[in-house]
Amino acid sequence: MKIGALLSKDSIRLNGKASGKKAVIDAMVLLMEKGNHLRDARRYKEAVFDREAQGSTGIGDGVAIPHAKTDAVKSPGLAAMTLPEGAEFESLDGQPAHLIFMIAAPDGGDNIHLEVLSRLSMLLMDDGFRQRLMAADSPERFLEIIDRAETEKFGPDGEGADKTEAREAFRILAVTACPTGIAHTYMAQEALERQAERMGYPVKVETNGSGGVKNRLTPGEIEAAECIIIAADKNVEMARFDGKRVIQARVADGIHKPEELIRQAVSGQAPVYHYHGSDGAGEAGEGLSRGLYKHLMNGVSHMLPFVIGGGILIALAFLLDDYQLDPANFGMNTPAAAFFKTVGGQAFGFMLPVLSGFIAMSIADRPGLAVGFVGGAVANAGYTFGNIMNYGETAPVSSGFLGALLAGFLAGYIVRFLQKIFNRLPESLEGMKPMLIYPVAGIGIMGFVMVLINPFVGAVNIGMNSVLASMGGTSKIVLGAVLGGMMSIDMGGPFNKAAYVFGTAALANEGFDIMAAVMAGGMVPPIAVALCATFFKNRFSAKERQSAYVNYIMGLSFISEGAIPYAAADPLRVIPSCIAGSAIAGALSMAFDCGLRAPHGGIFVIPTVSHPLQYLAAIAVGSVIGGVLMGLLKKPVNKN
């Protein structure tokens, strides 16, 4: 089967227009319907958006490949659209998408269509091929370009030649895999093979796609190889690599950073991998700490929209209210304030269940979601056996953020445990697992465990809040300096996220001063870079200066990542300067007793800050100190 067998003229639209990702997907689903590939267009579209929620299929270089594998598809198919003006697709490189291919794959059945789809993914790595498709003036010409490129690469029969079978030993081995195993898996394979060929290194790439493992690495090849590159966003079989040098990376790195991965592989500096009894790429394959961090960040990333949306609405409620009417009911005295406070409170109330639910989902996939949600809700409500058995006469003990965090990990591993126990059920009962066994058993066990441990975790939570509340003077200033400095250590990385999560968690317990220090620290790095480029022009190239000025806006909007390119280019001078400036901003915010009820927004939520003028002064002083230090530490650039 060739690509043309899956792509018909009716499913091709040239010179289309779309305003964003949703509009693009809506248009592509209609094209897929025209090709008569769908059994239920609505459910197929939902499956496509579910896949997008795992990570954008905008792979960069102007290409997006939205796809889904579901029983809503009655026959495998492709749809294609060109967008000369481009459309925002949340692509990995941040650029608009101009060439869209949508993939529809049915559940089960013959997987031969996946091989065809993998060929298309490989062809799209060629710049010339993409340009010819964009220039096509008719669907017939579009199909002709694909057919010619497929014939040149894979032969007239479409079988192609195995580029690796003639070799007896490979210096580098690789494994590629993405969550759905349809497009990114094979694009990473193609990128690694092409780059290795350019650099003169023999390589073999195993793909873990929806059709199973292809081009499997043999024990002899693994034994002889210098290094194995794992470019995967899902679990792969890792035990076979015990004792070998292994590089762990995302599948996107395999597509966009093949040269970097290959150079690291041949350098002899890659870490030696040791198998510890789990094949999970998320834990054993990447190291326990990185696996746990990935699970945590999955929960945090899904939690933040609720925290930010709800928190800013609550902050608006206080801004619009009149304290004099009823100080005890501040935030609910006027109709507008009551509306924003109520809606924001509802959104904010989802924070802990969402956090634990998506941590559990990261560990155990969808079966863990409901169990994690319930665990987070029970932790937030503070149910204990005393509270339940005494019909509410005993006060609940909320374990708060710590309890929800713990509930998320417990829920994920409870479901993983249940999956192993019920793994040997007959296939006829397979459908009962996600719909009956996992939710009933998982939620029951989760509820029992959380009700049991809530008093203990709640006591720790209350103790921490009491310590924070009792801080004063020097202690608070030191805390502000530490949190502000952490926001600049890696600007969006683990330290930054840890400080930010601490700040948002403090909001739930009215730790408004902590959130203020965190945001002040996060606003400093981009502003410091912009100030340095403005007043120390000879420290930057002309191109760097042009980009640096945008950091004024990014810093004022509390987008720390704007400083990352400059930190990456000169880390030994830029990062310490930013840390110093952020630490001073955080310390001054605490010293001025500033408080922030909104977890984001930068300068746009300044009206909601207590002591706003002092807060702006703290940010300004920190930014100036950071910018001046950067200017003194950086060396003038060579104009040549």
XYZ file of C-alpha atoms in Angstrom:
640
model
C 0.000 0.000 0.000
C 1.308 3.456 -0.962
C 0.556 6.867 0.503
C -1.771 7.700 -2.389
C -4.040 4.860 -1.309
C -4.797 6.731 1.930
C -4.974 10.272 0.524
C -7.658 11.190 -2.022
C -8.222 14.411 -3.962
C -11.351 15.097 -1.907
C -9.265 15.161 1.283
C -6.803 17.801 0.013
C -7.314 21.543 0.419
C -4.787 23.956 -1.043
C -4.281 27.588 -0.013
C -6.524 27.283 3.029
C -6.968 29.771 5.855
C -7.366 29.140 9.581
C -7.062 31.384 12.646
C -5.584 28.845 15.076
C -5.187 25.220 16.098
C -8.893 24.592 16.744
C -9.893 26.021 13.367
C -7.207 23.955 11.633
C -8.374 20.717 13.266
C -12.044 21.499 12.528
C -11.212 22.006 8.845
C -9.068 18.869 8.696
C -11.800 16.700 10.239
C -14.185 17.906 7.525
C -11.626 16.898 4.883
C -11.277 13.502 6.552
C -15.057 13.108 6.398
C -15.003 13.888 2.675
C -12.585 11.004 2.238
C -15.188 8.730 3.884
C -12.764 7.493 6.569
C -14.769 8.315 9.691
C -17.505 6.423 11.496
C -18.125 9.217 14.017
C -16.558 12.608 13.243
C -17.320 14.073 16.671
C -15.589 11.281 18.587
C -12.659 11.321 16.179
C -12.226 15.067 16.712
C -12.312 14.533 20.493
C -9.586 11.877 20.143
C -7.459 14.312 18.099
C -7.771 17.002 20.790
C -6.985 14.397 23.479
C -3.774 13.645 21.586
C -2.966 17.372 21.384
C -3.384 17.599 25.165
C -0.454 15.160 25.523
C 1.766 17.490 23.507
C 1.440 19.507 20.346
C 1.755 17.643 17.033
C 3.119 20.828 15.520
C 6.578 19.353 14.945
C 8.198 22.526 13.655
C 9.537 23.646 10.272
C 5.980 24.694 9.380
C 4.579 21.149 9.651
C 1.818 19.787 11.897
C 0.557 16.198 11.915
C -2.561 15.966 14.133
C -3.644 12.360 14.488
C -5.661 9.877 16.480
C -6.173 6.137 16.680
C -9.738 5.330 17.663
C -12.705 3.099 16.848
C -14.428 6.231 15.504
C -12.316 5.639 12.348
C -13.700 3.051 9.950
C -10.754 3.007 7.518
C -7.194 4.380 7.663
C -6.849 7.710 5.938
C -5.004 10.960 5.386
C -6.130 14.541 4.837
C -3.885 17.429 3.832
C -4.060 21.218 3.763
C -1.641 23.994 2.866
C -1.817 27.345 4.704
C 0.275 29.969 2.882
C -0.380 32.547 5.623
C 0.240 29.993 8.369
C -1.709 29.278 11.555
C -0.685 29.216 15.226
C -0.420 25.538 16.212
C 1.666 25.654 19.419
C 4.513 24.128 17.398
C 7.701 22.975 19.086
C 9.723 25.740 17.426
C 7.089 28.409 18.151
C 6.523 29.078 14.417
C 3.200 28.966 12.522
C 2.176 25.776 10.698
C 1.874 25.969 6.907
C 1.568 22.284 5.921
C -0.944 20.080 7.744
C -1.393 16.323 7.399
C -4.096 14.669 9.497
C -3.946 10.938 10.198
C -6.918 8.725 11.014
C -6.034 5.257 12.310
C -8.631 2.655 13.330
C -8.286 0.643 16.527
C -7.004 -2.910 16.026
C -7.005 -4.644 12.664
C -4.241 -4.597 10.062
C -1.470 -2.134 10.901
C 0.014 -1.954 7.398
C -1.303 1.621 7.070
C 1.016 2.685 9.897
C 4.027 1.776 7.759
C 2.635 4.023 5.027
C 2.154 6.813 7.528
C 5.702 6.364 8.802
C 6.969 6.859 5.240
C 5.095 10.135 4.989
C 6.667 11.275 8.271
C 10.125 10.495 6.884
C 9.456 12.333 3.614
C 8.382 15.448 5.525
C 11.895 15.766 6.959
C 13.047 16.877 3.467
C 12.929 20.693 2.991
C 12.604 20.411 -0.787
C 9.687 17.988 -0.505
C 7.807 20.377 1.782
C 8.453 23.333 -0.527
C 7.172 21.424 -3.557
C 3.983 20.492 -1.710
C 3.407 24.118 -0.700
C 3.820 25.195 -4.327
C 1.373 22.590 -5.692
C -1.407 24.248 -7.727
C -3.889 21.355 -7.728
C -4.718 18.263 -5.666
C -3.556 16.130 -8.584
C -0.164 17.848 -8.573
C 0.001 17.472 -4.762
C -0.525 13.692 -5.070
C 1.975 13.473 -7.953
C 4.695 15.113 -5.801
C 4.074 12.625 -2.986
C 4.064 9.648 -5.344
C 7.338 10.677 -7.010
C 9.116 11.279 -3.688
C 7.846 7.969 -2.301
C 9.050 6.076 -5.388
C 12.501 7.695 -5.229
C 12.950 6.864 -1.565
C 11.246 3.487 -1.247
C 11.309 2.093 -4.802
C 8.497 1.456 -7.305
C 6.959 -1.282 -5.179
C 7.114 0.854 -2.043
C 9.058 -1.775 -0.140
C 12.327 0.133 0.044
C 15.675 -1.216 1.026
C 16.777 -1.979 4.543
C 19.606 0.497 5.004
C 20.953 -1.326 8.005
C 20.783 -5.022 7.291
C 24.134 -5.167 5.423
C 26.085 -4.029 8.474
C 27.293 -6.416 11.140
C 28.011 -3.821 13.838
C 26.729 -0.336 14.594
C 28.620 2.290 16.533
C 25.356 3.932 17.661
C 21.934 2.415 18.308
C 18.721 4.328 18.910
C 15.123 3.734 19.960
C 12.352 6.179 19.038
C 8.811 6.219 20.440
C 5.987 8.720 20.968
C 2.722 8.267 22.899
C 0.662 7.312 19.839
C 3.501 5.873 17.783
C 2.275 7.229 14.467
C 4.260 10.240 13.259
C 6.908 11.533 15.666
C 8.371 8.048 16.135
C 9.328 7.776 12.494
C 10.369 11.393 12.043
C 12.881 10.961 14.861
C 14.114 7.767 13.188
C 14.607 9.551 9.885
C 16.355 12.556 11.453
C 18.805 10.381 13.408
C 19.579 8.173 10.394
C 20.142 11.110 8.048
C 22.339 12.998 10.518
C 24.406 9.910 11.321
C 24.937 9.284 7.613
C 26.172 12.875 7.154
C 28.573 12.496 10.075
C 29.839 9.090 8.900
C 28.648 6.995 11.864
C 26.870 3.657 11.350
C 23.522 3.714 13.183
C 20.482 1.485 13.585
C 17.161 2.867 14.853
C 14.418 0.771 16.428
C 10.902 2.225 16.249
C 8.249 1.544 18.898
C 5.170 2.537 16.909
C 1.492 1.646 17.030
C 2.217 -1.292 14.738
C 4.671 -2.750 17.258
C 8.453 -2.759 17.407
C 10.173 -2.480 14.027
C 13.860 -2.888 13.227
C 14.405 -4.412 16.684
C 17.890 -4.131 18.174
C 19.501 -7.548 18.634
C 21.523 -8.572 21.729
C 24.670 -8.757 19.604
C 24.181 -5.246 18.248
C 23.560 -3.878 21.730
C 26.700 -5.584 23.044
C 28.857 -4.137 20.255
C 27.440 -0.579 20.277
C 29.208 2.326 21.978
C 26.031 4.085 23.017
C 22.239 3.853 22.776
C 20.058 6.938 22.221
C 16.536 6.664 23.648
C 14.412 9.393 22.020
C 11.073 8.457 23.545
C 8.077 9.995 25.285
C 6.694 6.674 26.494
C 7.959 3.517 28.171
C 10.332 1.328 26.167
C 12.027 -1.944 27.070
C 15.092 -0.875 29.068
C 16.422 -4.000 30.820
C 18.418 -5.002 27.717
C 20.565 -1.839 28.006
C 21.864 -2.576 31.499
C 25.554 -1.628 31.731
C 25.603 0.284 28.419
C 26.049 4.009 27.882
C 22.553 5.413 27.344
C 21.285 8.901 26.467
C 17.708 9.701 27.525
C 15.901 12.349 25.451
C 12.456 13.385 24.273
C 11.271 12.242 20.873
C 11.247 15.938 19.848
C 15.000 16.075 20.510
C 15.441 13.149 18.146
C 13.686 15.196 15.461
C 15.269 18.590 16.109
C 18.593 17.850 17.835
C 19.958 14.716 16.142
C 23.464 16.151 15.711
C 23.694 17.070 19.399
C 22.563 13.577 20.464
C 24.964 11.818 18.099
C 27.951 13.947 19.165
C 27.190 13.146 22.792
C 26.878 9.453 21.921
C 30.323 9.242 20.297
C 32.019 11.433 22.923
C 32.262 8.566 25.423
C 30.748 10.854 28.094
C 27.207 9.448 28.129
C 26.178 7.983 31.513
C 26.148 4.216 32.061
C 22.626 2.936 32.540
C 21.776 0.474 35.323
C 18.472 -1.363 35.277
C 16.604 -1.378 38.603
C 13.640 -3.618 37.941
C 11.322 -1.304 35.985
C 11.065 -0.851 32.261
C 9.423 2.532 32.634
C 11.278 5.082 30.632
C 9.815 7.641 32.946
C 11.590 6.250 36.006
C 14.195 3.552 35.514
C 15.030 4.738 32.016
C 15.465 8.371 32.957
C 16.421 8.089 36.597
C 14.008 8.107 39.507
C 14.301 11.825 40.188
C 13.623 12.798 36.571
C 10.664 10.409 36.422
C 9.141 11.845 39.590
C 9.782 15.367 38.326
C 7.979 14.596 35.046
C 4.966 13.250 36.943
C 4.919 16.295 39.228
C 5.194 18.732 36.324
C 2.325 16.993 34.542
C 0.164 17.744 37.571
C 1.452 21.291 37.988
C 1.013 22.205 34.308
C -2.640 21.117 34.396
C -3.197 22.797 37.759
C -1.828 26.229 36.827
C -4.727 27.365 34.559
C -7.134 26.825 37.471
C -4.813 28.601 39.903
C -4.081 31.524 37.591
C -7.640 31.975 36.298
C -9.265 31.556 39.693
C -6.614 33.560 41.538
C -6.820 36.580 39.243
C -10.628 36.595 39.397
C -10.457 36.511 43.208
C -7.924 39.345 43.124
C -10.312 41.355 40.920
C -13.059 40.769 43.466
C -10.997 42.439 46.174
C -10.037 45.236 43.773
C -13.697 45.983 42.969
C -15.017 45.676 46.520
C -15.511 48.319 49.194
C -13.797 47.356 52.438
C -15.783 49.908 54.445
C -19.164 48.248 53.784
C -18.399 45.098 55.770
C -14.758 44.349 56.604
C -15.648 40.796 57.656
C -17.203 40.114 54.239
C -14.509 41.832 52.168
C -14.561 40.483 48.598
C -18.319 39.839 48.598
C -19.818 43.236 49.489
C -20.691 44.450 45.972
C -22.421 42.438 43.199
C -19.394 42.583 40.877
C -17.017 41.529 43.647
C -19.327 38.712 44.735
C -19.507 37.409 41.165
C -15.727 37.350 40.634
C -15.074 35.948 44.107
C -17.606 33.122 43.635
C -16.466 32.098 40.158
C -12.787 32.476 41.024
C -13.270 30.475 44.206
C -14.849 27.629 42.255
C -11.921 27.564 39.812
C -9.404 27.806 42.626
C -11.118 24.939 44.423
C -10.141 22.565 41.608
C -6.441 23.225 42.194
C -5.610 20.277 44.453
C -7.810 17.592 42.813
C -6.430 18.530 39.386
C -2.853 18.442 40.680
C -3.196 14.945 42.149
C -5.339 13.667 39.281
C -2.838 14.513 36.572
C 0.149 13.314 38.593
C -1.656 9.965 38.831
C -2.485 10.050 35.130
C 1.178 10.611 34.275
C 2.081 7.489 36.265
C -0.786 5.131 35.341
C -2.332 6.727 32.241
C -6.092 7.420 32.156
C -7.099 4.797 34.746
C -5.180 6.838 37.322
C -7.040 10.107 36.629
C -10.247 9.462 38.595
C -8.373 7.847 41.477
C -6.024 10.827 41.713
C -8.869 13.354 41.539
C -10.652 11.664 44.434
C -7.431 11.471 46.452
C -6.817 15.192 45.988
C -10.410 16.056 46.879
C -10.266 13.959 50.074
C -6.930 15.559 51.011
C -8.376 19.027 50.431
C -11.578 18.305 52.387
C -9.566 16.834 55.265
C -11.749 13.799 55.948
C -10.561 11.557 58.785
C -12.063 8.446 60.376
C -12.907 10.538 63.436
C -14.680 13.106 61.271
C -16.622 10.441 59.336
C -17.532 8.146 62.240
C -18.673 11.015 64.478
C -21.009 12.363 61.787
C -18.997 15.530 61.369
C -18.703 16.371 65.056
C -14.908 16.094 64.792
C -13.341 18.866 62.726
C -11.753 17.841 59.400
C -7.968 18.110 59.078
C -7.056 19.311 55.596
C -3.674 18.055 54.441
C -3.685 20.745 51.736
C -1.074 20.923 49.026
C 1.181 18.300 50.646
C -1.700 15.850 50.924
C -2.747 16.365 47.305
C 0.843 15.902 46.170
C 1.128 12.659 48.087
C -2.326 11.535 46.903
C -1.314 11.975 43.263
C 1.712 9.695 43.551
C -0.124 7.165 45.723
C -3.043 7.035 43.280
C -0.758 6.445 40.311
C 1.088 3.574 41.951
C -2.112 2.080 43.386
C -3.508 1.833 39.861
C -0.199 0.469 38.547
C -0.408 -2.196 41.264
C -3.983 -3.039 40.266
C -2.937 -3.266 36.617
C -0.356 -5.889 37.500
C -2.789 -7.863 39.667
C -5.507 -8.005 37.008
C -3.144 -8.412 34.071
C -4.018 -12.092 33.706
C -7.775 -11.698 33.398
C -9.276 -13.279 30.252
C -9.412 -11.025 27.201
C -13.218 -11.177 27.320
C -13.060 -9.181 30.576
C -10.550 -6.640 29.272
C -13.222 -3.954 28.893
C -14.167 -4.229 32.579
C -10.778 -3.032 33.813
C -10.898 0.699 32.949
C -14.660 1.040 33.421
C -15.237 -0.994 36.576
C -12.249 -2.632 38.273
C -9.726 0.223 38.316
C -12.125 3.020 39.347
C -13.991 1.001 41.998
C -10.969 -0.700 43.575
C -8.678 2.291 43.023
C -11.009 4.924 44.480
C -11.874 2.645 47.413
C -8.230 2.013 48.301
C -7.287 5.643 47.684
C -10.080 6.909 49.921
C -9.136 4.547 52.748
C -5.462 5.504 52.589
C -6.114 9.267 52.485
C -8.656 9.183 55.316
C -6.081 7.221 57.326
C -3.122 9.544 56.727
C -4.950 12.897 56.547
C -4.509 13.642 60.271
C -0.748 13.113 60.084
C -0.129 14.976 56.807
C -2.587 17.644 57.962
C -0.579 18.142 61.135
C 2.585 18.674 59.052
C 0.683 21.083 56.791
C -0.651 23.064 59.759
C 2.840 23.127 61.292
C 4.395 24.507 58.097
C 1.704 27.178 57.791
C 2.198 28.129 61.432
C 5.941 28.503 60.901
C 5.384 30.694 57.824
C 2.766 32.762 59.639
C 5.067 33.282 62.608
C 7.956 34.478 60.480
C 8.780 38.102 60.858
C 11.516 40.609 60.165
C 14.768 38.995 59.097
C 13.294 35.509 58.606
C 10.733 36.727 56.081
C 13.325 38.768 54.222
C 15.628 35.742 53.951
C 12.713 33.605 52.708
C 11.881 36.259 50.106
C 15.505 36.377 48.948
C 15.681 32.574 48.625
C 12.410 32.305 46.698
C 13.264 35.265 44.464
C 16.705 33.843 43.702
C 15.249 30.405 42.895
C 13.087 32.001 40.210
C 16.282 32.959 38.337
C 18.383 29.822 38.741
C 16.912 28.029 35.732
C 14.083 30.352 34.574
C 11.287 27.871 33.987
C 13.176 24.762 35.111
C 12.873 22.693 38.311
C 14.106 25.408 40.734
C 11.894 28.052 39.169
C 8.887 25.710 39.188
C 9.535 24.657 42.791
C 9.508 28.279 43.971
C 6.424 29.098 41.900
C 4.502 26.051 43.118
C 5.434 26.984 46.697
C 4.041 30.462 46.084
C 0.773 29.258 44.562
C 0.340 26.713 47.364
C 0.827 29.515 49.901
C -2.043 31.423 48.273
C -4.465 28.744 49.447
C -3.424 29.610 53.025
C -3.403 33.385 52.494
C 0.378 33.525 52.074
C 0.050 36.577 49.833
C 3.472 37.940 50.808
C 5.143 34.729 49.597
C 3.421 34.928 46.206
C 4.466 38.564 45.879
C 8.132 37.714 46.478
C 7.982 34.874 43.969
C 6.499 37.015 41.189
C 8.910 39.878 41.895
C 11.846 37.475 41.549
C 10.453 36.049 38.310
C 9.961 39.457 36.694
C 13.578 40.557 37.207
C 15.632 38.363 34.757
C 14.088 39.580 31.462
C 14.037 43.205 32.620
C 17.678 42.941 33.762
C 18.691 41.605 30.336
C 16.805 44.419 28.597
C 18.380 47.071 30.856
C 21.850 45.668 30.254
C 21.302 45.710 26.476
C 20.048 49.311 26.709
C 22.886 50.787 28.788
C 25.765 48.391 27.986
C 25.227 48.115 24.246
C 28.716 46.800 23.459
C 28.040 43.652 25.536
C 25.636 42.363 22.886
C 25.602 41.908 19.141
C 23.156 44.016 17.122
C 20.815 41.058 16.715
C 20.941 40.254 20.443
C 20.101 43.855 21.326
C 17.062 43.891 19.031
C 15.681 40.762 20.697
C 16.661 41.948 24.181
C 14.352 44.963 24.104
C 11.317 42.653 23.872
C 12.307 41.438 27.336
C 10.942 44.647 28.855
C 7.468 43.433 27.906
C 8.173 39.823 28.883
C 9.530 40.810 32.275
C 6.630 43.141 33.019
C 4.316 40.267 32.038
C 6.079 37.860 34.461
C 7.540 35.658 31.702
C 10.957 34.698 33.067
C 11.770 32.529 30.038
C 12.573 35.634 27.975
C 16.042 35.659 29.566
C 16.808 32.021 28.710
C 18.603 32.610 25.343
C 20.978 35.081 27.005
C 21.538 32.820 30.014
C 22.261 29.885 27.696
C 24.738 31.936 25.642
C 26.671 33.251 28.666
C 25.553 31.350 31.790
C 28.513 32.189 34.048
C 27.780 35.928 33.846
C 24.072 36.228 33.112
C 22.658 33.691 35.611
C 24.515 34.993 38.739
C 23.507 38.546 37.836
C 19.863 37.555 37.509
C 19.925 35.531 40.745
C 21.343 38.508 42.647
C 18.751 40.901 41.229
C 15.852 38.498 41.826
C 16.953 37.734 45.387
C 17.080 41.461 46.194
C 13.632 42.007 44.634
C 12.158 39.120 46.668
C 13.791 40.326 49.882
C 12.602 43.927 49.399
C 9.067 42.718 48.605
C 9.017 40.924 51.960
C 10.619 43.864 53.755
C 7.934 46.202 52.383
C 5.232 43.692 53.472
C 3.824 43.479 49.949
C 1.061 40.963 49.302
C -0.238 39.513 46.027
C -3.552 37.672 45.729
C -3.108 36.767 42.020
C -0.662 33.997 41.041
C 0.291 35.602 37.713
C -0.145 38.710 35.616
C 2.944 40.795 36.253
C 2.397 44.543 36.035
C -1.217 44.028 34.961
C -2.229 42.872 38.454
C -0.275 45.564 40.338
C -3.563 47.231 41.422
C -4.315 44.084 43.443
C -0.981 44.234 45.300
C -0.833 45.615 48.808
C 1.728 48.478 48.935
C 1.944 48.636 45.114
C 4.450 51.514 44.926
C 6.889 49.722 47.226
C 6.380 46.548 45.176
C 7.246 48.331 41.939
C 10.279 49.813 43.677
C 11.430 46.325 44.774
C 11.185 45.040 41.194
C 12.930 48.118 39.807
C 15.811 47.947 42.303
C 16.316 44.214 41.691
C 16.224 44.692 37.911
C 18.705 47.577 37.947
C 21.134 45.690 40.187
C 20.833 42.599 37.984
C 21.339 44.634 34.796
C 24.346 46.560 36.159
C 26.030 43.393 37.454
C 25.471 41.770 34.071
C 27.003 44.748 32.305
C 30.057 44.688 34.568
C 30.570 40.926 34.281
C 29.989 40.528 30.538
C 32.824 41.342 28.163
C 32.407 43.613 25.138
C 31.638 41.616 21.997
C 34.048 41.483 19.084
C 32.460 43.540 16.306
C 34.100 41.343 13.692
